Amino acid sequence: MTDEERHRAIGRIHAKRGFWVHLAAYIVVNAVLIVIWYASSGGYFWPAWPALGWGIGLVLHGLGVFVGTRPITEKQIQREIDRGRQS
């Protein structure tokens, strides 16, 4: 294992841990908002709006962590070089 591979692996671990902390905060905060909504006699379910907005950010964070962390391959680099030559 090279130092670069080790550095990238540590970066991925930090990114994954950050996502799980983000998810836990999302769950806790939205649960508290639902309890507040319920304790204030229900009615219009307003906690859906912050949950939806924050949920979109959480999904994008997850995509960046779990989909966007694939290393760039030589095949991808060569394909991009070839595209550049064609234009």
PDB file of N, CA and C in Angstrom:
ATOM      1  N   MET A   1       0.848  -1.173   0.000  1.00  0.00           N
ATOM      2  CA  MET A   1       0.000   0.000   0.000  1.00  0.00           C
ATOM      3  C   MET A   1       0.894   1.237   0.000  1.00  0.00           C
ATOM      4  N   THR A   2       0.577   2.135  -0.924  1.00  0.00           N
ATOM      5  CA  THR A   2       1.350   3.376  -0.994  1.00  0.00           C
ATOM      6  C   THR A   2       0.768   4.413  -0.036  1.00  0.00           C
ATOM      7  N   ASP A   3       1.541   5.472   0.195  1.00  0.00           N
ATOM      8  CA  ASP A   3       1.063   6.563   1.041  1.00  0.00           C
ATOM      9  C   ASP A   3      -0.167   7.227   0.439  1.00  0.00           C
ATOM     10  N   GLU A   4      -0.188   7.328  -0.893  1.00  0.00           N
ATOM     11  CA  GLU A   4      -1.334   7.949  -1.564  1.00  0.00           C
ATOM     12  C   GLU A   4      -2.597   7.107  -1.366  1.00  0.00           C
ATOM     13  N   GLU A   5      -2.491   5.792  -1.511  1.00  0.00           N
ATOM     14  CA  GLU A   5      -3.648   4.913  -1.289  1.00  0.00           C
ATOM     15  C   GLU A   5      -4.145   5.028   0.151  1.00  0.00           C
ATOM     16  N   ARG A   6      -3.210   5.067   1.078  1.00  0.00           N
ATOM     17  CA  ARG A   6      -3.567   5.196   2.489  1.00  0.00           C
ATOM     18  C   ARG A   6      -4.277   6.530   2.743  1.00  0.00           C
ATOM     19  N   HIS A   7      -3.758   7.595   2.174  1.00  0.00           N
ATOM     20  CA  HIS A   7      -4.354   8.921   2.341  1.00  0.00           C
ATOM     21  C   HIS A   7      -5.781   8.943   1.773  1.00  0.00           C
ATOM     22  N   ARG A   8      -5.972   8.367   0.587  1.00  0.00           N
ATOM     23  CA  ARG A   8      -7.312   8.318  -0.015  1.00  0.00           C
ATOM     24  C   ARG A   8      -8.260   7.483   0.827  1.00  0.00           C
ATOM     25  N   ALA A   9      -7.792   6.357   1.352  1.00  0.00           N
ATOM     26  CA  ALA A   9      -8.628   5.491   2.180  1.00  0.00           C
ATOM     27  C   ALA A   9      -9.063   6.227   3.454  1.00  0.00           C
ATOM     28  N   ILE A  10      -8.142   6.939   4.064  1.00  0.00           N
ATOM     29  CA  ILE A  10      -8.481   7.697   5.270  1.00  0.00           C
ATOM     30  C   ILE A  10      -9.504   8.783   4.939  1.00  0.00           C
ATOM     31  N   GLY A  11      -9.339   9.426   3.805  1.00  0.00           N
ATOM     32  CA  GLY A  11     -10.303  10.443   3.366  1.00  0.00           C
ATOM     33  C   GLY A  11     -11.690   9.858   3.172  1.00  0.00           C
ATOM     34  N   ARG A  12     -11.763   8.665   2.579  1.00  0.00           N
ATOM     35  CA  ARG A  12     -13.064   8.011   2.379  1.00  0.00           C
ATOM     36  C   ARG A  12     -13.699   7.645   3.711  1.00  0.00           C
ATOM     37  N   ILE A  13     -12.888   7.174   4.653  1.00  0.00           N
ATOM     38  CA  ILE A  13     -13.411   6.831   5.985  1.00  0.00           C
ATOM     39  C   ILE A  13     -13.977   8.079   6.653  1.00  0.00           C
ATOM     40  N   HIS A  14     -13.261   9.194   6.591  1.00  0.00           N
ATOM     41  CA  HIS A  14     -13.752  10.445   7.177  1.00  0.00           C
ATOM     42  C   HIS A  14     -15.061  10.878   6.515  1.00  0.00           C
ATOM     43  N   ALA A  15     -15.137  10.758   5.197  1.00  0.00           N
ATOM     44  CA  ALA A  15     -16.350  11.154   4.481  1.00  0.00           C
ATOM     45  C   ALA A  15     -17.534  10.288   4.894  1.00  0.00           C
ATOM     46  N   LYS A  16     -17.320   8.988   5.022  1.00  0.00           N
ATOM     47  CA  LYS A  16     -18.404   8.089   5.430  1.00  0.00           C
ATOM     48  C   LYS A  16     -18.850   8.371   6.857  1.00  0.00           C
ATOM     49  N   ARG A  17     -17.902   8.603   7.751  1.00  0.00           N
ATOM     50  CA  ARG A  17     -18.255   8.946   9.135  1.00  0.00           C
ATOM     51  C   ARG A  17     -19.042  10.245   9.172  1.00  0.00           C
ATOM     52  N   GLY A  18     -18.638  11.214   8.383  1.00  0.00           N
ATOM     53  CA  GLY A  18     -19.357  12.488   8.316  1.00  0.00           C
ATOM     54  C   GLY A  18     -20.789  12.303   7.857  1.00  0.00           C
ATOM     55  N   PHE A  19     -20.986  11.425   6.881  1.00  0.00           N
ATOM     56  CA  PHE A  19     -22.345  11.167   6.410  1.00  0.00           C
ATOM     57  C   PHE A  19     -23.191  10.541   7.508  1.00  0.00           C
ATOM     58  N   TRP A  20     -22.640   9.565   8.240  1.00  0.00           N
ATOM     59  CA  TRP A  20     -23.425   8.902   9.280  1.00  0.00           C
ATOM     60  C   TRP A  20     -23.770   9.863  10.411  1.00  0.00           C
ATOM     61  N   VAL A  21     -22.871  10.782  10.730  1.00  0.00           N
ATOM     62  CA  VAL A  21     -23.176  11.810  11.735  1.00  0.00           C
ATOM     63  C   VAL A  21     -24.289  12.723  11.220  1.00  0.00           C
ATOM     64  N   HIS A  22     -24.229  13.091   9.962  1.00  0.00           N
ATOM     65  CA  HIS A  22     -25.250  13.921   9.330  1.00  0.00           C
ATOM     66  C   HIS A  22     -26.605  13.212   9.386  1.00  0.00           C
ATOM     67  N   LEU A  23     -26.624  11.928   9.063  1.00  0.00           N
ATOM     68  CA  LEU A  23     -27.866  11.152   9.099  1.00  0.00           C
ATOM     69  C   LEU A  23     -28.433  11.091  10.517  1.00  0.00           C
ATOM     70  N   ALA A  24     -27.572  10.857  11.505  1.00  0.00           N
ATOM     71  CA  ALA A  24     -28.038  10.791  12.898  1.00  0.00           C
ATOM     72  C   ALA A  24     -28.640  12.130  13.329  1.00  0.00           C
ATOM     73  N   ALA A  25     -27.992  13.229  12.965  1.00  0.00           N
ATOM     74  CA  ALA A  25     -28.519  14.551  13.306  1.00  0.00           C
ATOM     75  C   ALA A  25     -29.867  14.778  12.639  1.00  0.00           C
ATOM     76  N   TYR A  26     -29.996  14.358  11.401  1.00  0.00           N
ATOM     77  CA  TYR A  26     -31.260  14.483  10.661  1.00  0.00           C
ATOM     78  C   TYR A  26     -32.379  13.745  11.380  1.00  0.00           C
ATOM     79  N   ILE A  27     -32.094  12.521  11.796  1.00  0.00           N
ATOM     80  CA  ILE A  27     -33.111  11.712  12.471  1.00  0.00           C
ATOM     81  C   ILE A  27     -33.504  12.330  13.806  1.00  0.00           C
ATOM     82  N   VAL A  28     -32.529  12.719  14.601  1.00  0.00           N
ATOM     83  CA  VAL A  28     -32.811  13.274  15.932  1.00  0.00           C
ATOM     84  C   VAL A  28     -33.577  14.595  15.825  1.00  0.00           C
ATOM     85  N   VAL A  29     -33.093  15.505  15.002  1.00  0.00           N
ATOM     86  CA  VAL A  29     -33.741  16.812  14.892  1.00  0.00           C
ATOM     87  C   VAL A  29     -35.157  16.669  14.351  1.00  0.00           C
ATOM     88  N   ASN A  30     -35.343  15.846  13.336  1.00  0.00           N
ATOM     89  CA  ASN A  30     -36.682  15.696  12.780  1.00  0.00           C
ATOM     90  C   ASN A  30     -37.616  14.972  13.743  1.00  0.00           C
ATOM     91  N   ALA A  31     -37.089  14.056  14.541  1.00  0.00           N
ATOM     92  CA  ALA A  31     -37.917  13.411  15.573  1.00  0.00           C
ATOM     93  C   ALA A  31     -38.371  14.449  16.599  1.00  0.00           C
ATOM     94  N   VAL A  32     -37.469  15.344  16.996  1.00  0.00           N
ATOM     95  CA  VAL A  32     -37.832  16.412  17.949  1.00  0.00           C
ATOM     96  C   VAL A  32     -38.893  17.321  17.330  1.00  0.00           C
ATOM     97  N   LEU A  33     -38.751  17.665  16.066  1.00  0.00           N
ATOM     98  CA  LEU A  33     -39.752  18.510  15.406  1.00  0.00           C
ATOM     99  C   LEU A  33     -41.119  17.819  15.370  1.00  0.00           C
ATOM    100  N   ILE A  34     -41.124  16.522  15.153  1.00  0.00           N
ATOM    101  CA  ILE A  34     -42.394  15.784  15.132  1.00  0.00           C
ATOM    102  C   ILE A  34     -43.011  15.751  16.528  1.00  0.00           C
ATOM    103  N   VAL A  35     -42.188  15.581  17.556  1.00  0.00           N
ATOM    104  CA  VAL A  35     -42.699  15.609  18.934  1.00  0.00           C
ATOM    105  C   VAL A  35     -43.288  16.986  19.243  1.00  0.00           C
ATOM    106  N   ILE A  36     -42.604  18.050  18.827  1.00  0.00           N
ATOM    107  CA  ILE A  36     -43.131  19.402  19.040  1.00  0.00           C
ATOM    108  C   ILE A  36     -44.465  19.568  18.315  1.00  0.00           C
ATOM    109  N   TRP A  37     -44.529  19.122  17.088  1.00  0.00           N
ATOM    110  CA  TRP A  37     -45.769  19.198  16.314  1.00  0.00           C
ATOM    111  C   TRP A  37     -46.891  18.444  17.022  1.00  0.00           C
ATOM    112  N   TYR A  38     -46.592  17.238  17.471  1.00  0.00           N
ATOM    113  CA  TYR A  38     -47.602  16.406  18.150  1.00  0.00           C
ATOM    114  C   TYR A  38     -48.041  17.042  19.467  1.00  0.00           C
ATOM    115  N   ALA A  39     -47.074  17.572  20.236  1.00  0.00           N
ATOM    116  CA  ALA A  39     -47.390  18.178  21.536  1.00  0.00           C
ATOM    117  C   ALA A  39     -48.193  19.463  21.388  1.00  0.00           C
ATOM    118  N   SER A  40     -48.083  20.096  20.247  1.00  0.00           N
ATOM    119  CA  SER A  40     -48.842  21.331  20.021  1.00  0.00           C
ATOM    120  C   SER A  40     -50.156  21.037  19.301  1.00  0.00           C
ATOM    121  N   SER A  41     -50.720  19.887  19.570  1.00  0.00           N
ATOM    122  CA  SER A  41     -52.034  19.420  19.098  1.00  0.00           C
ATOM    123  C   SER A  41     -52.108  19.096  17.608  1.00  0.00           C
ATOM    124  N   GLY A  42     -51.006  18.751  17.014  1.00  0.00           N
ATOM    125  CA  GLY A  42     -51.017  18.252  15.637  1.00  0.00           C
ATOM    126  C   GLY A  42     -51.449  19.298  14.636  1.00  0.00           C
ATOM    127  N   GLY A  43     -52.437  18.969  13.864  1.00  0.00           N
ATOM    128  CA  GLY A  43     -52.876  19.874  12.805  1.00  0.00           C
ATOM    129  C   GLY A  43     -52.032  19.672  11.565  1.00  0.00           C
ATOM    130  N   TYR A  44     -51.817  20.773  10.852  1.00  0.00           N
ATOM    131  CA  TYR A  44     -51.027  20.730   9.627  1.00  0.00           C
ATOM    132  C   TYR A  44     -49.633  20.187   9.934  1.00  0.00           C
ATOM    133  N   PHE A  45     -49.193  19.207   9.169  1.00  0.00           N
ATOM    134  CA  PHE A  45     -47.917  18.530   9.440  1.00  0.00           C
ATOM    135  C   PHE A  45     -46.750  19.331   8.863  1.00  0.00           C
ATOM    136  N   TRP A  46     -46.413  20.442   9.534  1.00  0.00           N
ATOM    137  CA  TRP A  46     -45.347  21.319   9.079  1.00  0.00           C
ATOM    138  C   TRP A  46     -43.948  20.703   9.162  1.00  0.00           C
ATOM    139  N   PRO A  47     -43.679  19.690  10.036  1.00  0.00           N
ATOM    140  CA  PRO A  47     -42.323  19.122  10.053  1.00  0.00           C
ATOM    141  C   PRO A  47     -41.901  18.474   8.725  1.00  0.00           C
ATOM    142  N   ALA A  48     -42.867  18.247   7.864  1.00  0.00           N
ATOM    143  CA  ALA A  48     -42.527  17.657   6.568  1.00  0.00           C
ATOM    144  C   ALA A  48     -41.618  18.586   5.762  1.00  0.00           C
ATOM    145  N   TRP A  49     -41.806  19.898   5.891  1.00  0.00           N
ATOM    146  CA  TRP A  49     -41.027  20.838   5.080  1.00  0.00           C
ATOM    147  C   TRP A  49     -39.546  20.855   5.444  1.00  0.00           C
ATOM    148  N   PRO A  50     -39.207  21.010   6.740  1.00  0.00           N
ATOM    149  CA  PRO A  50     -37.769  20.937   7.034  1.00  0.00           C
ATOM    150  C   PRO A  50     -37.185  19.551   6.758  1.00  0.00           C
ATOM    151  N   ALA A  51     -37.979  18.496   6.992  1.00  0.00           N
ATOM    152  CA  ALA A  51     -37.493  17.138   6.711  1.00  0.00           C
ATOM    153  C   ALA A  51     -37.227  16.959   5.219  1.00  0.00           C
ATOM    154  N   LEU A  52     -38.105  17.500   4.398  1.00  0.00           N
ATOM    155  CA  LEU A  52     -37.921  17.389   2.949  1.00  0.00           C
ATOM    156  C   LEU A  52     -36.698  18.167   2.481  1.00  0.00           C
ATOM    157  N   GLY A  53     -36.597  19.416   2.915  1.00  0.00           N
ATOM    158  CA  GLY A  53     -35.450  20.238   2.490  1.00  0.00           C
ATOM    159  C   GLY A  53     -34.130  19.656   2.933  1.00  0.00           C
ATOM    160  N   TRP A  54     -34.049  19.282   4.203  1.00  0.00           N
ATOM    161  CA  TRP A  54     -32.822  18.712   4.734  1.00  0.00           C
ATOM    162  C   TRP A  54     -32.570  17.338   4.112  1.00  0.00           C
ATOM    163  N   GLY A  55     -33.655  16.599   3.854  1.00  0.00           N
ATOM    164  CA  GLY A  55     -33.530  15.273   3.245  1.00  0.00           C
ATOM    165  C   GLY A  55     -32.886  15.330   1.869  1.00  0.00           C
ATOM    166  N   ILE A  56     -33.221  16.362   1.106  1.00  0.00           N
ATOM    167  CA  ILE A  56     -32.596  16.527  -0.216  1.00  0.00           C
ATOM    168  C   ILE A  56     -31.088  16.719  -0.047  1.00  0.00           C
ATOM    169  N   GLY A  57     -30.708  17.561   0.906  1.00  0.00           N
ATOM    170  CA  GLY A  57     -29.281  17.761   1.172  1.00  0.00           C
ATOM    171  C   GLY A  57     -28.602  16.487   1.638  1.00  0.00           C
ATOM    172  N   LEU A  58     -29.295  15.710   2.458  1.00  0.00           N
ATOM    173  CA  LEU A  58     -28.740  14.453   2.954  1.00  0.00           C
ATOM    174  C   LEU A  58     -28.530  13.452   1.818  1.00  0.00           C
ATOM    175  N   VAL A  59     -29.492  13.378   0.904  1.00  0.00           N
ATOM    176  CA  VAL A  59     -29.344  12.482  -0.251  1.00  0.00           C
ATOM    177  C   VAL A  59     -28.152  12.908  -1.104  1.00  0.00           C
ATOM    178  N   LEU A  60     -28.017  14.202  -1.341  1.00  0.00           N
ATOM    179  CA  LEU A  60     -26.876  14.681  -2.130  1.00  0.00           C
ATOM    180  C   LEU A  60     -25.556  14.398  -1.419  1.00  0.00           C
ATOM    181  N   HIS A  61     -25.544  14.551  -0.107  1.00  0.00           N
ATOM    182  CA  HIS A  61     -24.347  14.227   0.666  1.00  0.00           C
ATOM    183  C   HIS A  61     -24.015  12.744   0.504  1.00  0.00           C
ATOM    184  N   GLY A  62     -25.020  11.882   0.638  1.00  0.00           N
ATOM    185  CA  GLY A  62     -24.806  10.444   0.485  1.00  0.00           C
ATOM    186  C   GLY A  62     -24.304  10.067  -0.896  1.00  0.00           C
ATOM    187  N   LEU A  63     -24.863  10.702  -1.916  1.00  0.00           N
ATOM    188  CA  LEU A  63     -24.391  10.428  -3.277  1.00  0.00           C
ATOM    189  C   LEU A  63     -22.928  10.822  -3.430  1.00  0.00           C
ATOM    190  N   GLY A  64     -22.576  11.966  -2.874  1.00  0.00           N
ATOM    191  CA  GLY A  64     -21.185  12.407  -2.950  1.00  0.00           C
ATOM    192  C   GLY A  64     -20.239  11.475  -2.226  1.00  0.00           C
ATOM    193  N   VAL A  65     -20.691  10.912  -1.118  1.00  0.00           N
ATOM    194  CA  VAL A  65     -19.829  10.035  -0.322  1.00  0.00           C
ATOM    195  C   VAL A  65     -19.749   8.633  -0.913  1.00  0.00           C
ATOM    196  N   PHE A  66     -20.903   8.061  -1.249  1.00  0.00           N
ATOM    197  CA  PHE A  66     -20.919   6.654  -1.643  1.00  0.00           C
ATOM    198  C   PHE A  66     -20.838   6.410  -3.139  1.00  0.00           C
ATOM    199  N   VAL A  67     -21.171   7.399  -3.946  1.00  0.00           N
ATOM    200  CA  VAL A  67     -21.083   7.231  -5.399  1.00  0.00           C
ATOM    201  C   VAL A  67     -19.885   8.001  -5.949  1.00  0.00           C
ATOM    202  N   GLY A  68     -19.627   9.171  -5.391  1.00  0.00           N
ATOM    203  CA  GLY A  68     -18.577  10.037  -5.920  1.00  0.00           C
ATOM    204  C   GLY A  68     -17.183   9.710  -5.441  1.00  0.00           C
ATOM    205  N   THR A  69     -17.002   8.622  -4.692  1.00  0.00           N
ATOM    206  CA  THR A  69     -15.673   8.335  -4.148  1.00  0.00           C
ATOM    207  C   THR A  69     -14.924   7.286  -4.960  1.00  0.00           C
ATOM    208  N   ARG A  70     -15.446   6.902  -6.072  1.00  0.00           N
ATOM    209  CA  ARG A  70     -14.726   5.924  -6.895  1.00  0.00           C
ATOM    210  C   ARG A  70     -13.489   6.582  -7.491  1.00  0.00           C
ATOM    211  N   PRO A  71     -12.378   5.878  -7.464  1.00  0.00           N
ATOM    212  CA  PRO A  71     -11.164   6.472  -8.031  1.00  0.00           C
ATOM    213  C   PRO A  71     -11.276   6.598  -9.554  1.00  0.00           C
ATOM    214  N   ILE A  72     -10.604   7.582 -10.097  1.00  0.00           N
ATOM    215  CA  ILE A  72     -10.566   7.782 -11.542  1.00  0.00           C
ATOM    216  C   ILE A  72      -9.648   6.729 -12.146  1.00  0.00           C
ATOM    217  N   THR A  73     -10.139   6.052 -13.176  1.00  0.00           N
ATOM    218  CA  THR A  73      -9.352   4.988 -13.799  1.00  0.00           C
ATOM    219  C   THR A  73      -8.600   5.515 -15.022  1.00  0.00           C
ATOM    220  N   GLU A  74      -7.602   4.778 -15.435  1.00  0.00           N
ATOM    221  CA  GLU A  74      -6.852   5.133 -16.644  1.00  0.00           C
ATOM    222  C   GLU A  74      -7.764   5.124 -17.869  1.00  0.00           C
ATOM    223  N   LYS A  75      -8.727   4.204 -17.892  1.00  0.00           N
ATOM    224  CA  LYS A  75      -9.668   4.119 -19.013  1.00  0.00           C
ATOM    225  C   LYS A  75     -10.490   5.403 -19.108  1.00  0.00           C
ATOM    226  N   GLN A  76     -10.940   5.929 -17.981  1.00  0.00           N
ATOM    227  CA  GLN A  76     -11.704   7.170 -17.982  1.00  0.00           C
ATOM    228  C   GLN A  76     -10.838   8.343 -18.449  1.00  0.00           C
ATOM    229  N   ILE A  77      -9.601   8.372 -18.004  1.00  0.00           N
ATOM    230  CA  ILE A  77      -8.684   9.440 -18.408  1.00  0.00           C
ATOM    231  C   ILE A  77      -8.466   9.398 -19.913  1.00  0.00           C
ATOM    232  N   GLN A  78      -8.211   8.218 -20.439  1.00  0.00           N
ATOM    233  CA  GLN A  78      -7.973   8.077 -21.875  1.00  0.00           C
ATOM    234  C   GLN A  78      -9.211   8.458 -22.681  1.00  0.00           C
ATOM    235  N   ARG A  79     -10.388   8.069 -22.213  1.00  0.00           N
ATOM    236  CA  ARG A  79     -11.630   8.420 -22.908  1.00  0.00           C
ATOM    237  C   ARG A  79     -11.801   9.935 -22.948  1.00  0.00           C
ATOM    238  N   GLU A  80     -11.478  10.616 -21.848  1.00  0.00           N
ATOM    239  CA  GLU A  80     -11.602  12.077 -21.795  1.00  0.00           C
ATOM    240  C   GLU A  80     -10.582  12.739 -22.715  1.00  0.00           C
ATOM    241  N   ILE A  81      -9.380  12.196 -22.782  1.00  0.00           N
ATOM    242  CA  ILE A  81      -8.368  12.714 -23.698  1.00  0.00           C
ATOM    243  C   ILE A  81      -8.852  12.571 -25.136  1.00  0.00           C
ATOM    244  N   ASP A  82      -9.401  11.402 -25.460  1.00  0.00           N
ATOM    245  CA  ASP A  82      -9.910  11.170 -26.817  1.00  0.00           C
ATOM    246  C   ASP A  82     -11.042  12.137 -27.169  1.00  0.00           C
ATOM    247  N   ARG A  83     -11.919  12.407 -26.229  1.00  0.00           N
ATOM    248  CA  ARG A  83     -13.018  13.358 -26.464  1.00  0.00           C
ATOM    249  C   ARG A  83     -12.465  14.752 -26.729  1.00  0.00           C
ATOM    250  N   GLY A  84     -11.438  15.132 -25.989  1.00  0.00           N
ATOM    251  CA  GLY A  84     -10.819  16.439 -26.172  1.00  0.00           C
ATOM    252  C   GLY A  84     -10.189  16.585 -27.543  1.00  0.00           C
ATOM    253  N   ARG A  85      -9.640  15.527 -28.063  1.00  0.00           N
ATOM    254  CA  ARG A  85      -9.004  15.565 -29.386  1.00  0.00           C
ATOM    255  C   ARG A  85     -10.042  15.693 -30.493  1.00  0.00           C
ATOM    256  N   GLN A  86     -11.243  15.179 -30.269  1.00  0.00           N
ATOM    257  CA  GLN A  86     -12.287  15.221 -31.286  1.00  0.00           C
ATOM    258  C   GLN A  86     -12.920  16.582 -31.424  1.00  0.00           C
ATOM    259  N   SER A  87     -12.857  17.388 -30.382  1.00  0.00           N
ATOM    260  CA  SER A  87     -13.537  18.689 -30.447  1.00  0.00           C
ATOM    261  C   SER A  87     -12.652  19.803 -30.923  1.00  0.00           C
TER     262      SER A  87
END
